[in-house]
GROMACS .gro file of C-alpha atoms in nm:
model
  467
    1MET     CA    1   0.000   0.000   0.000
    2LYS     CA    2   0.138   0.346  -0.108
    3THR     CA    3   0.207   0.599   0.162
    4ARG     CA    4   0.064   0.955   0.146
    5THR     CA    5   0.412   1.092   0.066
    6GLU     CA    6   0.462   0.851  -0.226
    7HIS     CA    7   0.116   0.941  -0.367
    8THR     CA    8   0.190   1.316  -0.347
    9THR     CA    9   0.525   1.270  -0.517
   10GLY     CA   10   0.358   1.083  -0.805
   11LYS     CA   11   0.111   1.370  -0.858
   12ASP     CA   12   0.396   1.619  -0.860
   13ARG     CA   13   0.578   1.416  -1.122
   14ARG     CA   14   0.271   1.411  -1.347
   15ARG     CA   15   0.228   1.785  -1.309
   16LEU     CA   16   0.594   1.839  -1.391
   17ARG     CA   17   0.567   1.622  -1.705
   18LEU     CA   18   0.256   1.818  -1.813
   19ARG     CA   19   0.434   2.149  -1.762
   20LEU     CA   20   0.734   2.028  -1.958
   21LEU     CA   21   0.505   1.913  -2.240
   22VAL     CA   22   0.330   2.253  -2.254
   23LEU     CA   23   0.666   2.429  -2.248
   24ALA     CA   24   0.792   2.212  -2.535
   25LEU     CA   25   0.482   2.295  -2.741
   26LEU     CA   26   0.525   2.667  -2.677
   27LEU     CA   27   0.890   2.648  -2.778
   28ALA     CA   28   0.796   2.464  -3.096
   29LEU     CA   29   0.511   2.699  -3.191
   30GLY     CA   30   0.669   3.016  -3.053
   31PRO     CA   31   0.856   3.126  -3.369
   32ALA     CA   32   0.552   3.069  -3.589
   33LEU     CA   33   0.325   3.259  -3.350
   34ALA     CA   34   0.575   3.539  -3.314
   35ALA     CA   35   0.615   3.572  -3.691
   36GLY     CA   36   0.239   3.580  -3.740
   37GLU     CA   37   0.193   3.852  -3.478
   38ASP     CA   38   0.509   4.050  -3.558
   39LEU     CA   39   0.435   4.425  -3.537
   40VAL     CA   40   0.667   4.638  -3.750
   41ALA     CA   41   0.679   5.017  -3.742
   42TYR     CA   42   0.827   5.158  -4.064
   43LYS     CA   43   0.960   5.507  -3.999
   44ALA     CA   44   0.983   5.741  -4.300
   45ALA     CA   45   1.019   6.111  -4.379
   46ARG     CA   46   0.668   6.109  -4.529
   47ILE     CA   47   0.389   5.853  -4.541
   48VAL     CA   48   0.102   5.899  -4.787
   49SER     CA   49  -0.188   5.696  -4.650
   50LYS     CA   50  -0.407   5.785  -4.951
   51ALA     CA   51  -0.411   6.047  -5.223
   52GLY     CA   52  -0.430   6.386  -5.050
   53GLU     CA   53  -0.359   6.253  -4.697
   54SER     CA   54  -0.011   6.215  -4.547
   55VAL     CA   55   0.202   6.257  -4.234
   56SER     CA   56   0.557   6.397  -4.229
   57PRO     CA   57   0.744   6.226  -4.068
   58GLY     CA   58   0.558   5.924  -3.941
   59PHE     CA   59   0.528   5.553  -3.872
   60LEU     CA   60   0.347   5.288  -4.077
   61LEU     CA   61   0.242   5.004  -3.847
   62VAL     CA   62   0.216   4.662  -4.015
   63ARG     CA   63   0.102   4.342  -3.846
   64SER     CA   64   0.069   4.001  -4.014
   65GLY     CA   65   0.078   4.148  -4.365
   66LYS     CA   66  -0.192   4.409  -4.298
   67VAL     CA   67  -0.186   4.778  -4.221
   68GLU     CA   68  -0.266   4.850  -3.859
   69LYS     CA   69  -0.230   5.229  -3.846
   70VAL     CA   70  -0.040   5.533  -3.972
   71LEU     CA   71   0.097   5.748  -3.690
   72GLY     CA   72   0.283   6.076  -3.660
   73ALA     CA   73   0.647   6.068  -3.554
   74ASP     CA   74   0.563   6.200  -3.203
   75ALA     CA   75   0.304   5.928  -3.135
   76LYS     CA   76   0.374   5.653  -2.882
   77LEU     CA   77   0.433   5.318  -3.049
   78PRO     CA   78   0.260   5.003  -2.921
   79ASP     CA   79   0.465   4.780  -2.693
   80GLY     CA   80   0.671   4.525  -2.881
   81ALA     CA   81   0.677   4.714  -3.212
   82ARG     CA   82   0.996   4.657  -3.411
   83VAL     CA   83   1.113   4.981  -3.573
   84VAL     CA   84   1.255   4.982  -3.927
   85ASP     CA   85   1.405   5.323  -4.004
   86LEU     CA   86   1.370   5.407  -4.374
   87LYS     CA   87   1.529   5.749  -4.310
   88GLU     CA   88   1.437   6.004  -4.583
   89ALA     CA   89   1.213   5.767  -4.779
   90VAL     CA   90   0.862   5.858  -4.895
   91ILE     CA   91   0.608   5.575  -4.854
   92LEU     CA   92   0.318   5.545  -5.099
   93PRO     CA   93   0.042   5.284  -5.130
   94GLY     CA   94   0.127   5.018  -5.388
   95LEU     CA   95   0.016   5.127  -5.736
   96VAL     CA   96  -0.281   4.961  -5.909
   97ASN     CA   97  -0.318   4.895  -6.283
   98PRO     CA   98  -0.687   4.845  -6.371
   99LEU     CA   99  -0.615   4.723  -6.726
  100SER     CA  100  -0.314   4.518  -6.836
  101ALA     CA  101  -0.242   4.222  -7.060
  102ILE     CA  102   0.111   4.172  -6.935
  103SER     CA  103   0.210   3.806  -6.981
  104GLN     CA  104   0.479   3.592  -7.132
  105ALA     CA  105   0.350   3.643  -7.488
  106ASN     CA  106   0.308   4.019  -7.500
  107TYR     CA  107   0.604   4.074  -7.266
  108ARG     CA  108   0.821   3.953  -7.550
  109SER     CA  109   0.630   4.109  -7.837
  110GLY     CA  110   0.546   4.452  -7.697
  111PRO     CA  111   0.249   4.637  -7.545
  112GLY     CA  112  -0.043   4.418  -7.448
  113ARG     CA  113  -0.323   4.673  -7.480
  114ALA     CA  114  -0.356   4.627  -7.857
  115SER     CA  115  -0.627   4.830  -8.030
  116GLN     CA  116  -0.923   4.655  -8.183
  117SER     CA  117  -0.923   4.516  -8.532
  118ASN     CA  118  -1.224   4.624  -8.738
  119SER     CA  119  -1.259   4.270  -8.870
  120SER     CA  120  -1.270   4.086  -8.538
  121PRO     CA  121  -1.574   4.164  -8.318
  122SER     CA  122  -1.557   3.818  -8.155
  123ASP     CA  123  -1.716   3.681  -7.836
  124GLY     CA  124  -1.478   3.573  -7.559
  125ARG     CA  125  -1.707   3.609  -7.260
  126LYS     CA  126  -1.587   3.279  -7.109
  127LEU     CA  127  -1.218   3.371  -7.117
  128LEU     CA  128  -1.049   3.466  -6.790
  129GLY     CA  129  -0.738   3.677  -6.756
  130SER     CA  130  -0.599   3.436  -6.497
  131SER     CA  131  -0.590   3.158  -6.756
  132GLY     CA  132  -0.285   3.320  -6.917
  133VAL     CA  133  -0.081   3.348  -6.596
  134ASN     CA  134   0.225   3.124  -6.615
  135LEU     CA  135   0.392   3.110  -6.276
  136LYS     CA  136   0.711   2.966  -6.430
  137HIS     CA  137   0.773   3.285  -6.622
  138GLU     CA  138   1.004   3.526  -6.441
  139ILE     CA  139   0.796   3.832  -6.529
  140TYR     CA  140   0.556   3.761  -6.242
  141ARG     CA  141   0.846   3.777  -5.995
  142ARG     CA  142   0.960   4.104  -6.154
  143LEU     CA  143   0.626   4.285  -6.147
  144GLY     CA  144   0.696   4.411  -5.796
  145ARG     CA  145   1.003   4.606  -5.905
  146THR     CA  146   0.773   4.846  -6.094
  147GLY     CA  147   0.603   4.988  -5.784
  148TYR     CA  148   0.274   4.830  -5.898
  149THR     CA  149   0.145   4.573  -5.652
  150THR     CA  150  -0.196   4.501  -5.809
  151PHE     CA  151  -0.278   4.423  -6.175
  152ALA     CA  152  -0.616   4.359  -6.341
  153VAL     CA  153  -0.514   4.136  -6.632
  154VAL     CA  154  -0.740   4.070  -6.929
  155PRO     CA  155  -0.707   3.779  -7.174
  156ASN     CA  156  -0.420   3.831  -7.419
  157ASP     CA  157  -0.644   3.886  -7.721
  158THR     CA  158  -0.833   4.201  -7.625
  159ARG     CA  159  -0.965   4.285  -7.972
  160GLY     CA  160  -1.311   4.129  -7.952
  161MET     CA  161  -1.639   4.301  -7.882
  162ILE     CA  162  -1.651   4.075  -7.574
  163ALA     CA  163  -1.282   4.023  -7.500
  164GLY     CA  164  -1.322   3.832  -7.173
  165GLN     CA  165  -1.318   3.871  -6.797
  166ALA     CA  166  -1.034   4.045  -6.615
  167SER     CA  167  -0.866   3.878  -6.318
  168VAL     CA  168  -0.688   4.074  -6.047
  169ILE     CA  169  -0.344   3.941  -5.952
  170ARG     CA  170  -0.047   4.046  -5.743
  171PRO     CA  171   0.322   3.996  -5.820
  172ALA     CA  172   0.483   3.674  -5.706
  173LEU     CA  173   0.652   3.672  -5.366
  174GLY     CA  174   0.890   3.399  -5.479
  175LYS     CA  175   0.746   3.104  -5.288
  176GLU     CA  176   0.420   3.025  -5.470
  177LYS     CA  177   0.359   2.677  -5.610
  178ASP     CA  178   0.043   2.749  -5.809
  179ALA     CA  179  -0.058   3.044  -6.029
  180LYS     CA  180  -0.390   3.063  -5.842
  181GLU     CA  181  -0.200   3.194  -5.540
  182LEU     CA  182  -0.146   3.520  -5.731
  183VAL     CA  183  -0.518   3.572  -5.801
  184LEU     CA  184  -0.701   3.818  -5.575
  185VAL     CA  185  -1.025   3.830  -5.780
  186GLU     CA  186  -1.108   3.571  -6.046
  187SER     CA  187  -1.354   3.790  -6.238
  188ALA     CA  188  -1.340   4.163  -6.165
  189TYR     CA  189  -1.515   4.294  -6.478
  190LEU     CA  190  -1.615   4.212  -6.836
  191MET     CA  191  -1.395   4.366  -7.106
  192LEU     CA  192  -1.590   4.498  -7.405
  193GLY     CA  193  -1.484   4.678  -7.720
  194PHE     CA  194  -1.649   4.883  -7.993
  195ALA     CA  195  -1.534   5.036  -8.321
  196SER     CA  196  -1.691   5.211  -8.618
  197GLY     CA  197  -1.852   5.011  -8.896
  198LYS     CA  198  -2.151   4.791  -8.972
  199VAL     CA  199  -1.971   4.473  -8.866
  200TRP     CA  200  -1.940   4.604  -8.510
  201TYR     CA  201  -2.297   4.733  -8.502
  202ASP     CA  202  -2.423   4.391  -8.618
  203ALA     CA  203  -2.208   4.220  -8.355
  204GLY     CA  204  -2.363   4.446  -8.091
  205ILE     CA  205  -2.710   4.335  -8.201
  206LYS     CA  206  -2.597   3.972  -8.195
  207TYR     CA  207  -2.437   3.972  -7.852
  208LEU     CA  208  -2.570   4.263  -7.647
  209LYS     CA  209  -2.925   4.308  -7.777
  210LYS     CA  210  -2.977   3.931  -7.768
  211ALA     CA  211  -2.892   3.935  -7.397
  212VAL     CA  212  -3.136   4.222  -7.339
  213ASP     CA  213  -3.414   4.043  -7.528
  214GLY     CA  214  -3.356   3.734  -7.313
  215ILE     CA  215  -3.385   3.936  -6.991
  216LEU     CA  216  -3.703   4.108  -7.110
  217LYS     CA  217  -3.855   3.771  -7.209
  218GLN     CA  218  -3.778   3.628  -6.866
  219LYS     CA  219  -3.946   3.929  -6.704
  220ALA     CA  220  -4.250   3.892  -6.929
  221ASP     CA  221  -4.275   3.516  -6.858
  222LYS     CA  222  -4.246   3.578  -6.484
  223LYS     CA  223  -4.516   3.845  -6.495
  224LYS     CA  224  -4.744   3.612  -6.695
  225ALA     CA  225  -4.691   3.326  -6.449
  226GLU     CA  226  -4.764   3.557  -6.154
  227GLU     CA  227  -5.085   3.677  -6.325
  228GLU     CA  228  -5.200   3.319  -6.389
  229ALA     CA  229  -5.126   3.224  -6.028
  230ARG     CA  230  -5.327   3.524  -5.909
  231LYS     CA  231  -5.627   3.425  -6.123
  232LYS     CA  232  -5.613   3.066  -5.997
  233ALA     CA  233  -5.602   3.190  -5.637
  234GLU     CA  234  -5.907   3.412  -5.697
  235GLU     CA  235  -6.096   3.124  -5.862
  236ALA     CA  236  -6.011   2.893  -5.572
  237LYS     CA  237  -6.137   3.155  -5.328
  238LYS     CA  238  -6.469   3.179  -5.514
  239GLN     CA  239  -6.509   2.803  -5.518
  240ALA     CA  240  -6.439   2.788  -5.146
  241GLY     CA  241  -6.745   3.008  -5.080
  242LYS     CA  242  -6.990   2.775  -5.265
  243PRO     CA  243  -7.158   2.479  -5.088
  244PRO     CA  244  -6.998   2.152  -5.187
  245ALA     CA  245  -7.190   1.957  -5.454
  246GLU     CA  246  -7.301   1.601  -5.372
  247LYS     CA  247  -7.079   1.345  -5.535
  248LYS     CA  248  -7.174   0.992  -5.620
  249LYS     CA  249  -6.944   0.732  -5.480
  250PRO     CA  250  -6.761   0.557  -5.763
  251ALA     CA  251  -6.782   0.180  -5.792
  252ALA     CA  252  -6.507   0.002  -5.608
  253LYS     CA  253  -6.218  -0.102  -5.827
  254PRO     CA  254  -5.960  -0.367  -5.760
  255PRO     CA  255  -5.638  -0.216  -5.627
  256ALA     CA  256  -5.392  -0.138  -5.903
  257LYS     CA  257  -5.040  -0.268  -5.899
  258PRO     CA  258  -4.793  -0.010  -5.776
  259ALA     CA  259  -4.600   0.146  -6.062
  260ALA     CA  260  -4.229   0.084  -6.071
  261LYS     CA  261  -4.029   0.375  -5.935
  262PRO     CA  262  -3.814   0.538  -6.203
  263ALA     CA  263  -3.440   0.542  -6.144
  264PRO     CA  264  -3.333   0.868  -5.978
  265LYS     CA  265  -3.174   1.113  -6.219
  266PRO     CA  266  -2.837   1.260  -6.128
  267PRO     CA  267  -2.866   1.624  -6.023
  268SER     CA  268  -2.800   1.855  -6.314
  269LYS     CA  269  -2.508   2.094  -6.284
  270PRO     CA  270  -2.618   2.457  -6.257
  271LYS     CA  271  -2.521   2.664  -6.557
  272PRO     CA  272  -2.266   2.936  -6.485
  273PRO     CA  273  -2.419   3.283  -6.509
  274ASP     CA  274  -2.381   3.463  -6.840
  275PRO     CA  275  -2.156   3.765  -6.773
  276VAL     CA  276  -2.328   3.967  -7.047
  277VAL     CA  277  -2.667   3.907  -6.884
  278GLN     CA  278  -2.513   3.995  -6.546
  279LEU     CA  279  -2.392   4.318  -6.701
  280PHE     CA  280  -2.745   4.439  -6.783
  281LYS     CA  281  -2.873   4.321  -6.443
  282GLY     CA  282  -2.611   4.532  -6.267
  283GLU     CA  283  -2.433   4.224  -6.128
  284LYS     CA  284  -2.112   4.261  -6.332
  285LYS     CA  285  -1.889   4.561  -6.400
  286ALA     CA  286  -1.793   4.649  -6.757
  287PHE     CA  287  -1.490   4.817  -6.910
  288LEU     CA  288  -1.562   4.939  -7.263
  289ARG     CA  289  -1.269   5.022  -7.492
  290VAL     CA  290  -1.330   5.273  -7.770
  291GLY     CA  291  -1.059   5.458  -7.961
  292SER     CA  292  -1.158   5.721  -8.217
  293PRO     CA  293  -1.405   6.009  -8.169
  294ALA     CA  294  -1.624   5.862  -8.446
  295ALA     CA  295  -1.635   5.524  -8.267
  296ILE     CA  296  -1.744   5.694  -7.943
  297ALA     CA  297  -2.029   5.871  -8.122
  298HIS     CA  298  -2.135   5.541  -8.287
  299LEU     CA  299  -2.113   5.362  -7.951
  300PHE     CA  300  -2.360   5.591  -7.778
  301ALA     CA  301  -2.594   5.580  -8.079
  302PHE     CA  302  -2.592   5.200  -8.050
  303LEU     CA  303  -2.639   5.200  -7.671
  304ASP     CA  304  -2.936   5.437  -7.707
  305SER     CA  305  -3.101   5.179  -7.933
  306LEU     CA  306  -3.098   4.912  -7.661
  307PRO     CA  307  -3.411   4.869  -7.444
  308MET     CA  308  -3.189   4.843  -7.133
  309LYS     CA  309  -2.885   5.044  -7.023
  310PHE     CA  310  -2.576   4.957  -6.822
  311GLN     CA  311  -2.300   5.158  -6.658
  312PHE     CA  312  -1.940   5.113  -6.768
  313VAL     CA  313  -1.584   5.237  -6.737
  314LEU     CA  314  -1.471   5.394  -7.065
  315VAL     CA  315  -1.123   5.301  -7.185
  316THR     CA  316  -1.010   5.547  -7.449
  317SER     CA  317  -0.735   5.777  -7.574
  318PRO     CA  318  -0.717   6.155  -7.513
  319GLN     CA  319  -1.014   6.311  -7.694
  320PRO     CA  320  -1.095   6.655  -7.840
  321PRO     CA  321  -1.317   6.895  -7.641
  322GLU     CA  322  -1.639   6.813  -7.829
  323ILE     CA  323  -1.606   6.442  -7.739
  324ILE     CA  324  -1.524   6.533  -7.378
  325ASP     CA  325  -1.847   6.738  -7.371
  326LEU     CA  326  -2.035   6.432  -7.501
  327LEU     CA  327  -1.885   6.217  -7.224
  328ILE     CA  328  -1.974   6.472  -6.960
  329LYS     CA  329  -2.336   6.470  -7.077
  330ARG     CA  330  -2.329   6.088  -7.034
  331LYS     CA  331  -2.165   6.097  -6.691
  332LYS     CA  332  -2.454   5.905  -6.532
  333GLN     CA  333  -2.367   5.612  -6.755
  334LEU     CA  334  -1.990   5.642  -6.701
  335THR     CA  335  -1.840   5.500  -6.382
  336ALA     CA  336  -1.498   5.641  -6.473
  337VAL     CA  337  -1.261   5.692  -6.765
  338ILE     CA  338  -0.925   5.518  -6.810
  339LEU     CA  339  -0.661   5.718  -6.994
  340GLU     CA  340  -0.293   5.713  -7.070
  341PRO     CA  341  -0.122   6.012  -6.902
  342ARG     CA  342  -0.062   6.221  -7.213
  343MET     CA  343  -0.209   6.522  -7.388
  344GLY     CA  344  -0.458   6.505  -7.673
  345ARG     CA  345  -0.464   6.733  -7.974
  346ILE     CA  346  -0.748   6.897  -8.162
  347PRO     CA  347  -0.753   6.746  -8.513
  348ASP     CA  348  -0.590   6.954  -8.789
  349THR     CA  349  -0.443   7.196  -8.532
  350SER     CA  350  -0.140   7.227  -8.307
  351ILE     CA  351  -0.360   7.291  -8.002
  352TYR     CA  352  -0.317   7.039  -7.719
  353VAL     CA  353  -0.592   6.937  -7.479
  354ASN     CA  354  -0.565   6.785  -7.131
  355SER     CA  355  -0.860   6.543  -7.149
  356ALA     CA  356  -0.801   6.415  -6.796
  357ARG     CA  357  -0.825   6.763  -6.647
  358LEU     CA  358  -1.154   6.837  -6.827
  359LEU     CA  359  -1.307   6.509  -6.709
  360LEU     CA  360  -1.190   6.555  -6.351
  361ARG     CA  361  -1.332   6.908  -6.335
  362ALA     CA  362  -1.666   6.764  -6.446
  363GLY     CA  363  -1.662   6.514  -6.158
  364ILE     CA  364  -1.577   6.203  -6.363
  365PRO     CA  365  -1.310   5.985  -6.195
  366VAL     CA  366  -1.000   5.918  -6.406
  367ALA     CA  367  -0.760   5.626  -6.372
  368PHE     CA  368  -0.424   5.630  -6.548
  369VAL     CA  369  -0.245   5.335  -6.711
  370PRO     CA  370   0.119   5.329  -6.827
  371LEU     CA  371   0.202   5.444  -7.179
  372ARG     CA  372   0.355   5.101  -7.243
  373ASP     CA  373   0.222   4.774  -7.101
  374THR     CA  374   0.573   4.652  -7.010
  375LEU     CA  375   0.786   4.644  -6.697
  376GLU     CA  376   0.965   4.958  -6.808
  377GLY     CA  377   0.639   5.134  -6.889
  378HIS     CA  378   0.503   5.064  -6.540
  379ARG     CA  379   0.824   5.167  -6.371
  380GLU     CA  380   0.825   5.503  -6.554
  381ILE     CA  381   0.462   5.597  -6.478
  382PHE     CA  382   0.546   5.904  -6.267
  383PHE     CA  383   0.736   6.076  -6.546
  384PRO     CA  384   0.425   6.128  -6.766
  385LEU     CA  385   0.214   6.192  -6.453
  386ALA     CA  386   0.446   6.477  -6.358
  387ALA     CA  387   0.391   6.624  -6.705
  388MET     CA  388   0.013   6.596  -6.658
  389ILE     CA  389   0.040   6.790  -6.331
  390LYS     CA  390   0.224   7.070  -6.511
  391SER     CA  391  -0.071   7.080  -6.753
  392GLY     CA  392  -0.341   7.120  -6.491
  393VAL     CA  393  -0.409   6.786  -6.317
  394LEU     CA  394  -0.378   6.832  -5.940
  395PRO     CA  395  -0.115   6.622  -5.760
  396HIS     CA  396  -0.368   6.431  -5.547
  397GLU     CA  397  -0.576   6.359  -5.860
  398ALA     CA  398  -0.271   6.216  -6.039
  399LEU     CA  399  -0.184   5.997  -5.741
  400ALA     CA  400  -0.545   5.883  -5.697
  401GLY     CA  401  -0.544   5.786  -6.066
  402VAL     CA  402  -0.286   5.514  -6.002
  403THR     CA  403  -0.397   5.408  -5.652
  404SER     CA  404  -0.744   5.458  -5.502
  405VAL     CA  405  -0.946   5.513  -5.822
  406PRO     CA  406  -0.832   5.194  -6.002
  407ALA     CA  407  -0.859   4.999  -5.674
  408ASP     CA  408  -1.224   5.100  -5.654
  409LEU     CA  409  -1.285   5.012  -6.020
  410VAL     CA  410  -1.163   4.653  -5.970
  411GLY     CA  411  -1.362   4.612  -5.647
  412LEU     CA  412  -1.071   4.614  -5.400
  413ALA     CA  413  -1.093   4.963  -5.249
  414SER     CA  414  -1.088   4.824  -4.893
  415LYS     CA  415  -0.773   4.619  -4.954
  416VAL     CA  416  -0.541   4.800  -5.195
  417GLY     CA  417  -0.477   5.151  -5.329
  418SER     CA  418  -0.444   5.309  -4.984
  419LEU     CA  419  -0.286   5.239  -4.646
  420ARG     CA  420  -0.609   5.207  -4.452
  421SER     CA  421  -0.644   5.002  -4.135
  422GLY     CA  422  -0.706   4.635  -4.216
  423GLY     CA  423  -0.595   4.667  -4.579
  424MET     CA  424  -0.311   4.476  -4.738
  425ALA     CA  425   0.032   4.613  -4.646
  426ASN     CA  426   0.128   4.689  -5.006
  427PHE     CA  427   0.354   4.994  -5.022
  428VAL     CA  428   0.644   5.147  -5.214
  429CYS     CA  429   0.938   5.346  -5.080
  430TYR     CA  430   1.081   5.626  -5.295
  431ASP     CA  431   1.389   5.838  -5.232
  432LYS     CA  432   1.186   6.160  -5.283
  433ASP     CA  433   0.838   6.276  -5.383
  434PRO     CA  434   0.750   6.049  -5.680
  435LEU     CA  435   0.537   6.320  -5.839
  436SER     CA  436   0.854   6.524  -5.887
  437GLY     CA  437   0.922   6.301  -6.188
  438SER     CA  438   1.278   6.222  -6.079
  439ALA     CA  439   1.226   5.983  -5.786
  440ARG     CA  440   1.360   5.629  -5.781
  441ILE     CA  441   1.214   5.323  -5.614
  442LEU     CA  442   1.407   5.204  -5.311
  443SER     CA  443   1.195   4.905  -5.209
  444VAL     CA  444   0.855   4.746  -5.259
  445TYR     CA  445   0.650   4.551  -5.004
  446ILE     CA  446   0.355   4.321  -5.073
  447GLU     CA  447   0.148   4.199  -4.778
  448GLY     CA  448   0.431   4.312  -4.553
  449GLU     CA  449   0.700   4.117  -4.743
  450LYS     CA  450   0.980   4.292  -4.928
  451VAL     CA  451   0.973   4.186  -5.293
  452PHE     CA  452   1.217   4.439  -5.436
  453GLN     CA  453   1.508   4.645  -5.315
  454ASP     CA  454   1.743   4.891  -5.480
  455ASP     CA  455   2.088   4.993  -5.359
  456PRO     CA  456   2.116   5.367  -5.433
  457ALA     CA  457   2.493   5.359  -5.372
  458THR     CA  458   2.566   5.102  -5.643
  459GLY     CA  459   2.248   5.124  -5.852
  460LYS     CA  460   2.214   4.746  -5.825
  461LEU     CA  461   1.858   4.612  -5.857
  462SER     CA  462   1.737   4.291  -5.697
  463GLY     CA  463   1.597   4.191  -6.038
  464GLU     CA  464   1.308   3.981  -5.913
  465ALA     CA  465   1.125   3.883  -5.597
  466VAL     CA  466   1.345   3.876  -5.290
  467ARG     CA  467   1.336   3.519  -5.158
   0.00000   0.00000   0.00000
């Protein structure tokens, strides 16, 4: 028989083993937990939280790949925050491209935003931009070096009337195993195109008006069914008020043999929604690319002929004042306009026009895309933006055109395009104000991870994602 002392000692041993086991688990999980909850305070000479809002100097607090807060330099930091001093750097939200076709194919052959061909108003509504992402190609590891941290990519062939659905991706961090890991949104919007000529007008009737007719027929059928149901209910109510008529009992019949039960049919797969139909129902965003002034006039004439309307983002080139006036009159139908940051010119004159400025003054949001859909074109975006500012676009409007406005257009305003609390910690560090036109990128962070760094002393670039 065990004594009281021996029994107590046994309990103490079990408690000690349990404590040692818990301690071993904490030691094993400690690094992972610490990494997940690591709070970093990036100190910089200036931090732009969003276009038009900044602190100088300040701290950008990042926890677990998300922005926690932007603080002034005199604010008290939370306990445990690890400070990274970026010295004289200027921090901006990661840039957002709302329309790109950058991929292995067009990376080698040139700009991906090819203009439409008048002989190819095809239908690619089922195509997804993510289908062309090839993780093995080094370009996706080099996207981060441009300062852009979010790209809405459309299918490579963007010439059709219905070119396909854009997918939103981020640059590679260098450790992905599947291209799907880059995708933030599988289908952000439907890419449409329109050009002058009967072939495009006929294609519009074939694809767009057909979708409208289908929606109107469904509405008419639903209304008819509801009317018939209402009449049946009224008839049943009338019959319920009449005394029941006497019924003769039918002669007894021998019981019939039970019918054989049919074999159960496999459940049918639901059809995926038609993005063109979703467009007219207001369930899908649309980007509509139109080039020449004549094509824009023909586009609105065609849209006016449809029984139903839809809102869209217009993708176009700088336009003369009379076309800008037409767009302003249609501002209820325009969500925004996407432009390259360059001046337009009045035909047959040497007079230049700042289309972006005219649209912005009329209250129409403008997003800017690089002049060239290449790595170099993205990296150089602030040079033409600086020229636009000299021509009348306000600095915060230019910055919003490559951050918050395109982020909103692709449906990610709460996650990218600004350094708001809870958003993705995507930011770029410059050696001076990027809108000066002479700034260089020092480093780029995506979800709190550094994907690019530049050594100003030697001019050496990291080349691709830092691993």
